[in-house]
mmCIF file of C-alpha atoms and ligand atoms in Angstrom:
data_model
loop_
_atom_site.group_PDB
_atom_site.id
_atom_site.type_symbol
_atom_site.label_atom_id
_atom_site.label_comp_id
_atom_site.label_asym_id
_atom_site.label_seq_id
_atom_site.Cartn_x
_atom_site.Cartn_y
_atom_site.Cartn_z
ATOM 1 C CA UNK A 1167 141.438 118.929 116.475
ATOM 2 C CA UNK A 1168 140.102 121.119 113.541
ATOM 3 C CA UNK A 1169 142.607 120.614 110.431
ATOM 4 C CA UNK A 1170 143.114 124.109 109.533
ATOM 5 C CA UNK A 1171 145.560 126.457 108.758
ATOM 6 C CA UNK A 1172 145.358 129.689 110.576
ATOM 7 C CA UNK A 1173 147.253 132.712 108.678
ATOM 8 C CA UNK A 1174 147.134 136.579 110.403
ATOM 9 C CA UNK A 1175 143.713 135.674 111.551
ATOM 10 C CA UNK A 1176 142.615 134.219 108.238
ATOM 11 C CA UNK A 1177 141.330 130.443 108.704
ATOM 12 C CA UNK A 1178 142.575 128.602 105.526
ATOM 13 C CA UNK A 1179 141.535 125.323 104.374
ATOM 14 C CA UNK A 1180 144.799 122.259 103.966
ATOM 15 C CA UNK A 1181 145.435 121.250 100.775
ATOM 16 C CA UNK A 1182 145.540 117.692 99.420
ATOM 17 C CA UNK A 1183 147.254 116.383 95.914
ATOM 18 C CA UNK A 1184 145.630 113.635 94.833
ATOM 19 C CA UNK A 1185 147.543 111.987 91.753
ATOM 20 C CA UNK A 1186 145.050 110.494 89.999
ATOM 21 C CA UNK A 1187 143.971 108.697 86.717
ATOM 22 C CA UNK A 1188 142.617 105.708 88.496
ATOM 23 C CA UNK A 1189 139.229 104.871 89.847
ATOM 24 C CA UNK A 1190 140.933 104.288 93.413
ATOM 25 C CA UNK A 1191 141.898 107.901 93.150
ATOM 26 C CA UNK A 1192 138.362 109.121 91.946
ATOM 27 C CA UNK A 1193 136.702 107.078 94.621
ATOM 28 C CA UNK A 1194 139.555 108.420 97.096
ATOM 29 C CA UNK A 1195 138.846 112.268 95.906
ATOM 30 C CA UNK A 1196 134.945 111.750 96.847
ATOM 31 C CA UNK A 1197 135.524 110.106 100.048
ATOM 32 C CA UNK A 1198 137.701 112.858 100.923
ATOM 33 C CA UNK A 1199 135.045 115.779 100.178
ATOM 34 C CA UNK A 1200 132.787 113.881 101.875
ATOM 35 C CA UNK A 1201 134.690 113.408 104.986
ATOM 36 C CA UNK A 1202 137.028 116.723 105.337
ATOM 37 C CA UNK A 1203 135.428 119.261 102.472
ATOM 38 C CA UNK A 1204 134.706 121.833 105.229
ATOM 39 C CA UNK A 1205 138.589 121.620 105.944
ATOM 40 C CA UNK A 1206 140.251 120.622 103.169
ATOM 41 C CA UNK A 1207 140.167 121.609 99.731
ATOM 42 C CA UNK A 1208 140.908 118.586 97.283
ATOM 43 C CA UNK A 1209 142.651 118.858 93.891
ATOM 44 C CA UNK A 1210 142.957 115.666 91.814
ATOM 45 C CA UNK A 1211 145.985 115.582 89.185
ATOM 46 C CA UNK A 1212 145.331 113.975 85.574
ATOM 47 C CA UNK A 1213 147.934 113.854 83.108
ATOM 48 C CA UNK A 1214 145.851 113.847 80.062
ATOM 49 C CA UNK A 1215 145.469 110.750 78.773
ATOM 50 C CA UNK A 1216 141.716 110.448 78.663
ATOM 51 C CA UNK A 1217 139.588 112.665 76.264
ATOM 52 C CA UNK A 1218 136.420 113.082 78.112
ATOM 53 C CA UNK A 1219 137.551 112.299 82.209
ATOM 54 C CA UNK A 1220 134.734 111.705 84.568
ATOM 55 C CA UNK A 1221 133.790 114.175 86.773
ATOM 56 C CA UNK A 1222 135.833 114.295 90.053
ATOM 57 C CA UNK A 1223 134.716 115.207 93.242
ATOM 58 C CA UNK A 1224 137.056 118.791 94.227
ATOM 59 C CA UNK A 1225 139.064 120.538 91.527
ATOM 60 C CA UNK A 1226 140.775 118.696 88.876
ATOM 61 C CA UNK A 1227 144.373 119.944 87.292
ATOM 62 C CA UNK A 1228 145.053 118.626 84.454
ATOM 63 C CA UNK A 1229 148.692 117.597 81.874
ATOM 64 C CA UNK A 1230 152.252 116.612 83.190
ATOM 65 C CA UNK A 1231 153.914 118.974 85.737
ATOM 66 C CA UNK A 1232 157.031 118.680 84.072
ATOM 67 C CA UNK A 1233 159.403 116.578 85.844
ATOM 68 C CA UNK A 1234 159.564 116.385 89.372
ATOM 69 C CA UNK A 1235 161.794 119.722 90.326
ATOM 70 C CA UNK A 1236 158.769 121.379 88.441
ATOM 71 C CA UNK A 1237 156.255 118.757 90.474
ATOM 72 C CA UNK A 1238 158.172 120.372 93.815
ATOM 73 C CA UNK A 1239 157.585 124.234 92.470
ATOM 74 C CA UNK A 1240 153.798 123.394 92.146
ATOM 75 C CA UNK A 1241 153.852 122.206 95.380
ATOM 76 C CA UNK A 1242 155.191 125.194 97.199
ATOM 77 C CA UNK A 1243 153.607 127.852 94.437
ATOM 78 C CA UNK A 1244 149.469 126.009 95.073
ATOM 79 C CA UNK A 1245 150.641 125.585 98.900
ATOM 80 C CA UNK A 1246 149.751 121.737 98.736
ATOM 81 C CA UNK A 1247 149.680 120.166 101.983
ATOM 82 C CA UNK A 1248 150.000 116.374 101.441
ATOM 83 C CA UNK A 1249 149.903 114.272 98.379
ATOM 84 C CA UNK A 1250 148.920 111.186 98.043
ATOM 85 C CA UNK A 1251 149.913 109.194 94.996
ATOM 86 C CA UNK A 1252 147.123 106.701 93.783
ATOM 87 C CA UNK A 1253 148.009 106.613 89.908
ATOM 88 C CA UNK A 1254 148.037 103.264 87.731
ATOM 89 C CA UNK A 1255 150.983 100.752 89.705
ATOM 90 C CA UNK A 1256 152.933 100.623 85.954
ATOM 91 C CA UNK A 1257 152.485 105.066 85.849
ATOM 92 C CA UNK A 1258 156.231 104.535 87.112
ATOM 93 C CA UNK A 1259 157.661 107.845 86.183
ATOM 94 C CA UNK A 1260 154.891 110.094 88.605
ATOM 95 C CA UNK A 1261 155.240 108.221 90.928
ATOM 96 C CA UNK A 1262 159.522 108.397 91.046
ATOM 97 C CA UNK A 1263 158.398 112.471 90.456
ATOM 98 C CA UNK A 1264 156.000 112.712 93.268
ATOM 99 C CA UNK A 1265 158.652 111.051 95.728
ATOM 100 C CA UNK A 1266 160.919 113.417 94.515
ATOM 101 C CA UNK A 1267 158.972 116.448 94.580
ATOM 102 C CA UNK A 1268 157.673 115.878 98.121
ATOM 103 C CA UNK A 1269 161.197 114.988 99.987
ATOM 104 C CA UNK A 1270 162.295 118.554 97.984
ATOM 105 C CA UNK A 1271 158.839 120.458 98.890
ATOM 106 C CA UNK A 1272 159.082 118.148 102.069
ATOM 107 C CA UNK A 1273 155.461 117.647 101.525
ATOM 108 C CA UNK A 1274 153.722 114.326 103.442
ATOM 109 C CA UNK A 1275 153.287 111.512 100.687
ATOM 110 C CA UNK A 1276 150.992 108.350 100.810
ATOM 111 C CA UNK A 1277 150.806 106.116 98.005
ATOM 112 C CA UNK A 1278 147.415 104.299 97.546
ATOM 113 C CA UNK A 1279 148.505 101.003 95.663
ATOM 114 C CA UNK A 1280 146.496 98.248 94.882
ATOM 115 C CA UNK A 1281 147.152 94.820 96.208
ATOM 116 C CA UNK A 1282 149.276 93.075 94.059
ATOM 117 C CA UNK A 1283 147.593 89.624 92.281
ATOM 118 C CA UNK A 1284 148.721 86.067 93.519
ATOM 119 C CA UNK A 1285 148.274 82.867 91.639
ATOM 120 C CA UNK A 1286 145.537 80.743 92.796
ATOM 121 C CA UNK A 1287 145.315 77.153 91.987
ATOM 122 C CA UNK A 1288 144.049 76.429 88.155
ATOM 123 C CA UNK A 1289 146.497 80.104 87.047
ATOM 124 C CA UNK A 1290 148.560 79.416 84.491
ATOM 125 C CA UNK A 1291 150.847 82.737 84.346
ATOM 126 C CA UNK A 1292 153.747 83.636 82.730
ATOM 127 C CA UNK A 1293 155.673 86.473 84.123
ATOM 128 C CA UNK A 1294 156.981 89.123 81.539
ATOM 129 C CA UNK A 1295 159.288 91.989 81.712
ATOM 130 C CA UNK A 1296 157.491 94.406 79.780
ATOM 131 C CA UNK A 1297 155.174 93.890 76.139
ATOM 132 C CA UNK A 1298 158.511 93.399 74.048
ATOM 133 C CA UNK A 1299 159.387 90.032 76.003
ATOM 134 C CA UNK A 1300 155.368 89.335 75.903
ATOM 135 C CA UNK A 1301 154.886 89.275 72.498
ATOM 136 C CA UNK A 1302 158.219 87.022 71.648
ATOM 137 C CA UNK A 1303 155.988 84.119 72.729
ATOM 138 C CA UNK A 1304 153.861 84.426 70.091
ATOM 139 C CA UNK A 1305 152.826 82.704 68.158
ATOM 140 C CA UNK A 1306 154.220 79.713 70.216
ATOM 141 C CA UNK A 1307 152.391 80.145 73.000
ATOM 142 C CA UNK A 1308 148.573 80.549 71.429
ATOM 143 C CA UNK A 1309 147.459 82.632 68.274
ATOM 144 C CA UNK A 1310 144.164 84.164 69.430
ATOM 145 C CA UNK A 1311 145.484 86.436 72.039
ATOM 146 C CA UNK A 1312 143.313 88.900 73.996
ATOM 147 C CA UNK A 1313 145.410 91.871 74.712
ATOM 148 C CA UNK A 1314 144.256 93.974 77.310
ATOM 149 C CA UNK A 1315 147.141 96.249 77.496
ATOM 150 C CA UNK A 1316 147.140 100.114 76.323
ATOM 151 C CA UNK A 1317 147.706 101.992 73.421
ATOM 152 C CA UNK A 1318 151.504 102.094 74.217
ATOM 153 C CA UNK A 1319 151.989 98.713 73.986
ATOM 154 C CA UNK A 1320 150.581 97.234 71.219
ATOM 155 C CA UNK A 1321 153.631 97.999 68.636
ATOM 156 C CA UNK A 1322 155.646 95.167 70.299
ATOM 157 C CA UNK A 1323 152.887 92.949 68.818
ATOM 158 C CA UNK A 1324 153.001 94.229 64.933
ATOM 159 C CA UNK A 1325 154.622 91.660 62.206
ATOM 160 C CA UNK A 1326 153.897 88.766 64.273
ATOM 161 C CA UNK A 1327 152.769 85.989 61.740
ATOM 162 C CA UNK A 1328 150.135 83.849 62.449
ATOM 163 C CA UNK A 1329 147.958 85.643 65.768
ATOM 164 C CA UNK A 1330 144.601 87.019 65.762
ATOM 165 C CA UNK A 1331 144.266 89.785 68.641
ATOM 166 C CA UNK A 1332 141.212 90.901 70.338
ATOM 167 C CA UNK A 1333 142.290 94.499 71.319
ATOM 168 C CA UNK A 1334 140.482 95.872 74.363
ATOM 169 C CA UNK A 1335 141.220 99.773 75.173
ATOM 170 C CA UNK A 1336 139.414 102.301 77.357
ATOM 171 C CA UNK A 1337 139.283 104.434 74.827
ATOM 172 C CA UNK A 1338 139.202 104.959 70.752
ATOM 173 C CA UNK A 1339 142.658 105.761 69.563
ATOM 174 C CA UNK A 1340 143.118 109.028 67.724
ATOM 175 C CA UNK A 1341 145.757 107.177 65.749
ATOM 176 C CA UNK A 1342 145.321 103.689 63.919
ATOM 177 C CA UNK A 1343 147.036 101.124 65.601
ATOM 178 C CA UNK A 1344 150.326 99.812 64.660
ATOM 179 C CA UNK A 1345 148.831 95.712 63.440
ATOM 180 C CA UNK A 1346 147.349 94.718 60.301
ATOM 181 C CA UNK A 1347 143.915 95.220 59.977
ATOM 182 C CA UNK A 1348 143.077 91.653 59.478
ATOM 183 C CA UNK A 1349 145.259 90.873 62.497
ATOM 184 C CA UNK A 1350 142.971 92.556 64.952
ATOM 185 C CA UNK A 1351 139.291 93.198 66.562
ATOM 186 C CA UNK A 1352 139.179 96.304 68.657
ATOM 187 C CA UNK A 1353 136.966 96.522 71.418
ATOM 188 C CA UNK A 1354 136.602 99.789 73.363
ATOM 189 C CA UNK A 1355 134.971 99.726 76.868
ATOM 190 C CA UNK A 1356 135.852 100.439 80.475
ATOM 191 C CA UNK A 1357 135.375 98.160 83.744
ATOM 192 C CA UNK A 1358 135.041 96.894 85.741
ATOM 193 C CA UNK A 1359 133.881 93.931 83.924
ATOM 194 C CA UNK A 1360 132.649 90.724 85.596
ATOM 195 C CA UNK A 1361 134.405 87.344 85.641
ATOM 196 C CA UNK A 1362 131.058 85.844 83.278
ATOM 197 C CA UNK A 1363 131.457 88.779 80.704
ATOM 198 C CA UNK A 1364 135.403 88.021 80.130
ATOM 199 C CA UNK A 1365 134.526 84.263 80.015
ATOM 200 C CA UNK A 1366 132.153 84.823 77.279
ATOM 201 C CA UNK A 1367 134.129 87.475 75.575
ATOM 202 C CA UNK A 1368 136.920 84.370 75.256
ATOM 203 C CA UNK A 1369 134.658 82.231 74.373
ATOM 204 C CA UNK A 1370 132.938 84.132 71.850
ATOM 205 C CA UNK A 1371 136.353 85.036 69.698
ATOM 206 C CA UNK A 1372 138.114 81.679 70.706
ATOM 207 C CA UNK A 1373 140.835 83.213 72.889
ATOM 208 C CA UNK A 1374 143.479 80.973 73.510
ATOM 209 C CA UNK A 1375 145.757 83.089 75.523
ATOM 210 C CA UNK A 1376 145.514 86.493 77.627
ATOM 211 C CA UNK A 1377 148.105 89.050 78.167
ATOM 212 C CA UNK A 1378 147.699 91.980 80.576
ATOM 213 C CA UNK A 1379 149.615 94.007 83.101
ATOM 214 C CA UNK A 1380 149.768 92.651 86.616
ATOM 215 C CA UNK A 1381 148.294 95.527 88.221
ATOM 216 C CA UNK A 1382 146.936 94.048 91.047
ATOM 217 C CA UNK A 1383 143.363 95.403 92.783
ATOM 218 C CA UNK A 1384 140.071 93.868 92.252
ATOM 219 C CA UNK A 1385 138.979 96.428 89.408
ATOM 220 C CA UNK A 1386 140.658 94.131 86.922
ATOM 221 C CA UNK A 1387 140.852 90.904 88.067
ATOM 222 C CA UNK A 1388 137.715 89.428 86.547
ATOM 223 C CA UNK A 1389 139.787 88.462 83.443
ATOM 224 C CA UNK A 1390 142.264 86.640 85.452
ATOM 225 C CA UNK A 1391 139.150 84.492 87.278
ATOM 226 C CA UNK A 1392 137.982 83.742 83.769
ATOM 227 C CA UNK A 1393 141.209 82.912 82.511
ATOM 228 C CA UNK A 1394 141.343 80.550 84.940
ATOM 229 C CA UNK A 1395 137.974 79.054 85.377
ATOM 230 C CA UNK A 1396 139.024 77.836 80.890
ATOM 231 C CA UNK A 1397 142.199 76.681 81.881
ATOM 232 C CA UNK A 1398 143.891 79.108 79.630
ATOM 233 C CA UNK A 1399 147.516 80.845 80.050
ATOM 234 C CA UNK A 1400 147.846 84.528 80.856
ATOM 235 C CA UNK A 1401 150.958 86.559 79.900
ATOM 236 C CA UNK A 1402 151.437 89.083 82.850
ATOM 237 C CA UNK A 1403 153.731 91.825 82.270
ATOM 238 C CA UNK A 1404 155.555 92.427 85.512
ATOM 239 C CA UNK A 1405 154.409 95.511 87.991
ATOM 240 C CA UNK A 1406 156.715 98.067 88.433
ATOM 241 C CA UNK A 1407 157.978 98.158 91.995
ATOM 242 C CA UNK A 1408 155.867 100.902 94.124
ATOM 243 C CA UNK A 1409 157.919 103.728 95.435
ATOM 244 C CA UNK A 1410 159.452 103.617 99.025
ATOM 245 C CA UNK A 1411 157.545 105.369 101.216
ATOM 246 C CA UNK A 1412 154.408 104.654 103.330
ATOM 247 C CA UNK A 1413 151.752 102.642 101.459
ATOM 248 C CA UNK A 1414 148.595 101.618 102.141
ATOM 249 C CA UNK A 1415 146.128 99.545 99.883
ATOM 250 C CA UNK A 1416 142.471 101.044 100.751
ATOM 251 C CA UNK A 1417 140.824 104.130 100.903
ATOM 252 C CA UNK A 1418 139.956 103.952 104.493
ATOM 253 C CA UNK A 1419 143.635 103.850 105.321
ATOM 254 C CA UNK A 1420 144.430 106.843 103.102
ATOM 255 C CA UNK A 1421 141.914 108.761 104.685
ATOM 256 C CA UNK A 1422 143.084 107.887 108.095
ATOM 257 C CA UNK A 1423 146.807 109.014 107.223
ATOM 258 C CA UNK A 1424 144.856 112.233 105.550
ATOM 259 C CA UNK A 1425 143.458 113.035 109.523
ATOM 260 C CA UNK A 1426 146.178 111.974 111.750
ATOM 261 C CA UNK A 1427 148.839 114.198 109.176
ATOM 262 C CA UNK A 1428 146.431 116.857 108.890
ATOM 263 C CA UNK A 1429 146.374 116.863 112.846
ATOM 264 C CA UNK A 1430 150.055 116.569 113.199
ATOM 265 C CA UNK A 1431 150.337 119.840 111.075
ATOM 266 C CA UNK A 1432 148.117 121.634 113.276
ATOM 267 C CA UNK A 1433 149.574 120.508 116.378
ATOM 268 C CA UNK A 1434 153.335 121.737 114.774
ATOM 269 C CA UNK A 1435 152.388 124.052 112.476
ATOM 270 C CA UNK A 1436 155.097 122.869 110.308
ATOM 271 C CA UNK A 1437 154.759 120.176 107.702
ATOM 272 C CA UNK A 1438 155.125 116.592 108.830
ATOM 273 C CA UNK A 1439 158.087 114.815 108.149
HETATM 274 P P1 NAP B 1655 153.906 107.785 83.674
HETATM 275 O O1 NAP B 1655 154.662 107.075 82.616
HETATM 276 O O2 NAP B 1655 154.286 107.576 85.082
HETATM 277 O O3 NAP B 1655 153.918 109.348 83.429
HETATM 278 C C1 NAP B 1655 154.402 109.974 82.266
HETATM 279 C C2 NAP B 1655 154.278 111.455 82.485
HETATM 280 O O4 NAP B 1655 152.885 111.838 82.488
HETATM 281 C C3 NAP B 1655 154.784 111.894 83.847
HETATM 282 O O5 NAP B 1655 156.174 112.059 83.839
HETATM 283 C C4 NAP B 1655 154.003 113.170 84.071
HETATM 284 O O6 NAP B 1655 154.511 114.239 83.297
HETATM 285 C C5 NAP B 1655 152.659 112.840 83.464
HETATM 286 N N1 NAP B 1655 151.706 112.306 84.440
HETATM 287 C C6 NAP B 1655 151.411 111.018 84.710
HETATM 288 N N2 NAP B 1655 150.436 110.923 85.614
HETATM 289 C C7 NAP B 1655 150.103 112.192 85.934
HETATM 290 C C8 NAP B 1655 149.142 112.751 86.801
HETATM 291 N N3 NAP B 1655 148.318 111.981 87.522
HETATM 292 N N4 NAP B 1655 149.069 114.118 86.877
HETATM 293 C C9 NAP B 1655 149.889 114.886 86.142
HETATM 294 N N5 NAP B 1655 150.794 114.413 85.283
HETATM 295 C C10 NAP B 1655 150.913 113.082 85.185
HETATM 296 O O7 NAP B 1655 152.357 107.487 83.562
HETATM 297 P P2 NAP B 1655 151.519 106.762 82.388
HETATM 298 O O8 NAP B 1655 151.768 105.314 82.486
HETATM 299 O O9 NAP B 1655 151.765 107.495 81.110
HETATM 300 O O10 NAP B 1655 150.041 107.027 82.911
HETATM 301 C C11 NAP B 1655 149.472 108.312 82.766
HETATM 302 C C12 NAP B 1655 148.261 108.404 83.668
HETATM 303 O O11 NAP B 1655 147.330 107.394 83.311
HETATM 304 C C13 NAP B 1655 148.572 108.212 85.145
HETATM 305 O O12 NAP B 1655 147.949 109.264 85.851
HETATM 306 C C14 NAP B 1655 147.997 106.879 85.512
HETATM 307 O O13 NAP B 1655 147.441 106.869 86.802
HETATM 308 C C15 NAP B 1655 146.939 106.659 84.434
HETATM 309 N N6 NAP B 1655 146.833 105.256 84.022
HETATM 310 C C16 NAP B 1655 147.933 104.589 83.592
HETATM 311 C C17 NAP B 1655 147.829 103.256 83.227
HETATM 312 C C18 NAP B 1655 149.030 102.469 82.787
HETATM 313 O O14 NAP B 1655 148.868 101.277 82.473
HETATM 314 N N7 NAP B 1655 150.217 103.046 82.736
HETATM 315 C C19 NAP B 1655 146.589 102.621 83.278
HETATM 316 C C20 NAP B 1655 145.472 103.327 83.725
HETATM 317 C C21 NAP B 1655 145.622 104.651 84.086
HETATM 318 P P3 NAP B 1655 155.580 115.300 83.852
HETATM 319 O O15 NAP B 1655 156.862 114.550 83.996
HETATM 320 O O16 NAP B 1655 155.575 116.345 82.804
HETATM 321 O O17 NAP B 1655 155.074 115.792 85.171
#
């Protein structure tokens, strides 16, 4: 079955959403040119956040849509398809949007999530609800604290007495960040890093503690093997919980839902369910 929509004669190419701002969703947009380009046109959504994005296989959109009622108008206005939803597991508030949007627009939704992390023997984690009940441990728990969290979260860690932070972001901040200079070594660099790097990163500035998001996947997990292999805590702020809705955890399986929905809208002609 050819995924295409036919209009007064006019063979039209499907349309897929991808909500992006993750490598899963980069890697996702590239298998999907690869694989149904000659079908399927693919746009990839960005909010913003990064000053210089990667190339992206397809089109790229990018900024906020504006809430999800705005989300649903794009939907209808660009004559999207199916969306699938493979942004960050804490971007909580697309992802709520992009439900809502698509049961409006009753547009087909995947999310892409990554598998979420489990301890293994040796962990030492401590679960937190978000940076605010993180950085009350401190300076209890340890006082040379790798923070791999972003921009965001970091104020929850000014005016604590008696830490030293190693800062990692993915990017340089246009704005200084909220700690005391002498509290504080930033680092700016993107993974995936491997489990040897992170050890001797901790090694190297004497980490005693690390606190990150649990966001699951394999793209970040090195820090949580070295953590591990040096016996040292981690502070995991806790994942938000993924949307209802069908989920699936590898690319492979989002592009199999992309072919069997864009087959069930040919065979209807409507939108799937
Ligand atoms: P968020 O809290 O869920 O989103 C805040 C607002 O940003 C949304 O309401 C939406 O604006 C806009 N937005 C977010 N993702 C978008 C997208 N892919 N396309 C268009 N607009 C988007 O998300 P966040 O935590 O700020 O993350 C922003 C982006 O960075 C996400 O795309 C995410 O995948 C990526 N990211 C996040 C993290 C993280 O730790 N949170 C880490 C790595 C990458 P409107 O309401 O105006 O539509």
């Amino acid at each position: 079955m050819i995924a295409m929509a036919q209009t007064a004669g006019k063979i039209e190419k499907r349309r897929l959403l991808i909500l992006g701002g993750t490598g899963e969703a980069a890697s996702l947009a590239r298998a999907a040119v690869e694989r149904f380009g000659a079908r399927l046109h693919v746009i990839t959504s960005l909010a913003g956040r990064t000053q210089q994005p990667a190339k992206l296989a397809g089109e790229t959109r990018i900024g906020g849509f504006g809430g999800a009622a705005a989300l649903a108008n794009y939907l209808r206005e660009h004559a999207v398809d199916l969306v699938i939803d493979a942004t960050h597991p804490f971007a909580a508030k697309i992802s709520a949007s992009a439900r809502a949007a698509c049961e409006d627009a009753n547009v087909p939704r995947l999310v892409l999530a990554r598998s979420p992390w489990r301890p293994q023997p040796g962990d030492r984690w401590i679960e937190a609800a978000d940076a605010a009940a993180a950085a009350k441990l401190f300076p209890v728990l340890g006082t040379r604290v790798f923070l791999t969290l972003g921009r965001r979260d970091l104020a929850a860690f000014a005016g604590i007495n008696g830490c030293w932070f190693l800062i990692r972001l993915v990017e340089s901040p246009k704005e200084p960040l909220p700690l005391r200079a002498q509290d504080f070594e930033l680092i700016v660099a993107r993974g995936p890093f491997l489990p040897d790097e992170e050890r001797a990163l901790m090694l190297r500035h004497g980490i005693d503690v690390v606190v990150a998001k649990a966001s699951g996947g394999a793209a970040t997990e090195a820090k949580l093997i070295a953590a591990r292999k040096l016996n040292r805590p981690m502070v995991l702020l806790r994942r938000p919980q993924t949307e209802p809705g069908q989920v699936v955890e590898k690319i492979g399986e989002a592009l199999q839902w992309v072919e069997w929905t864009l087959d069930g809208l040919d065979e209807t002609g409507l939108k799937a369910p």
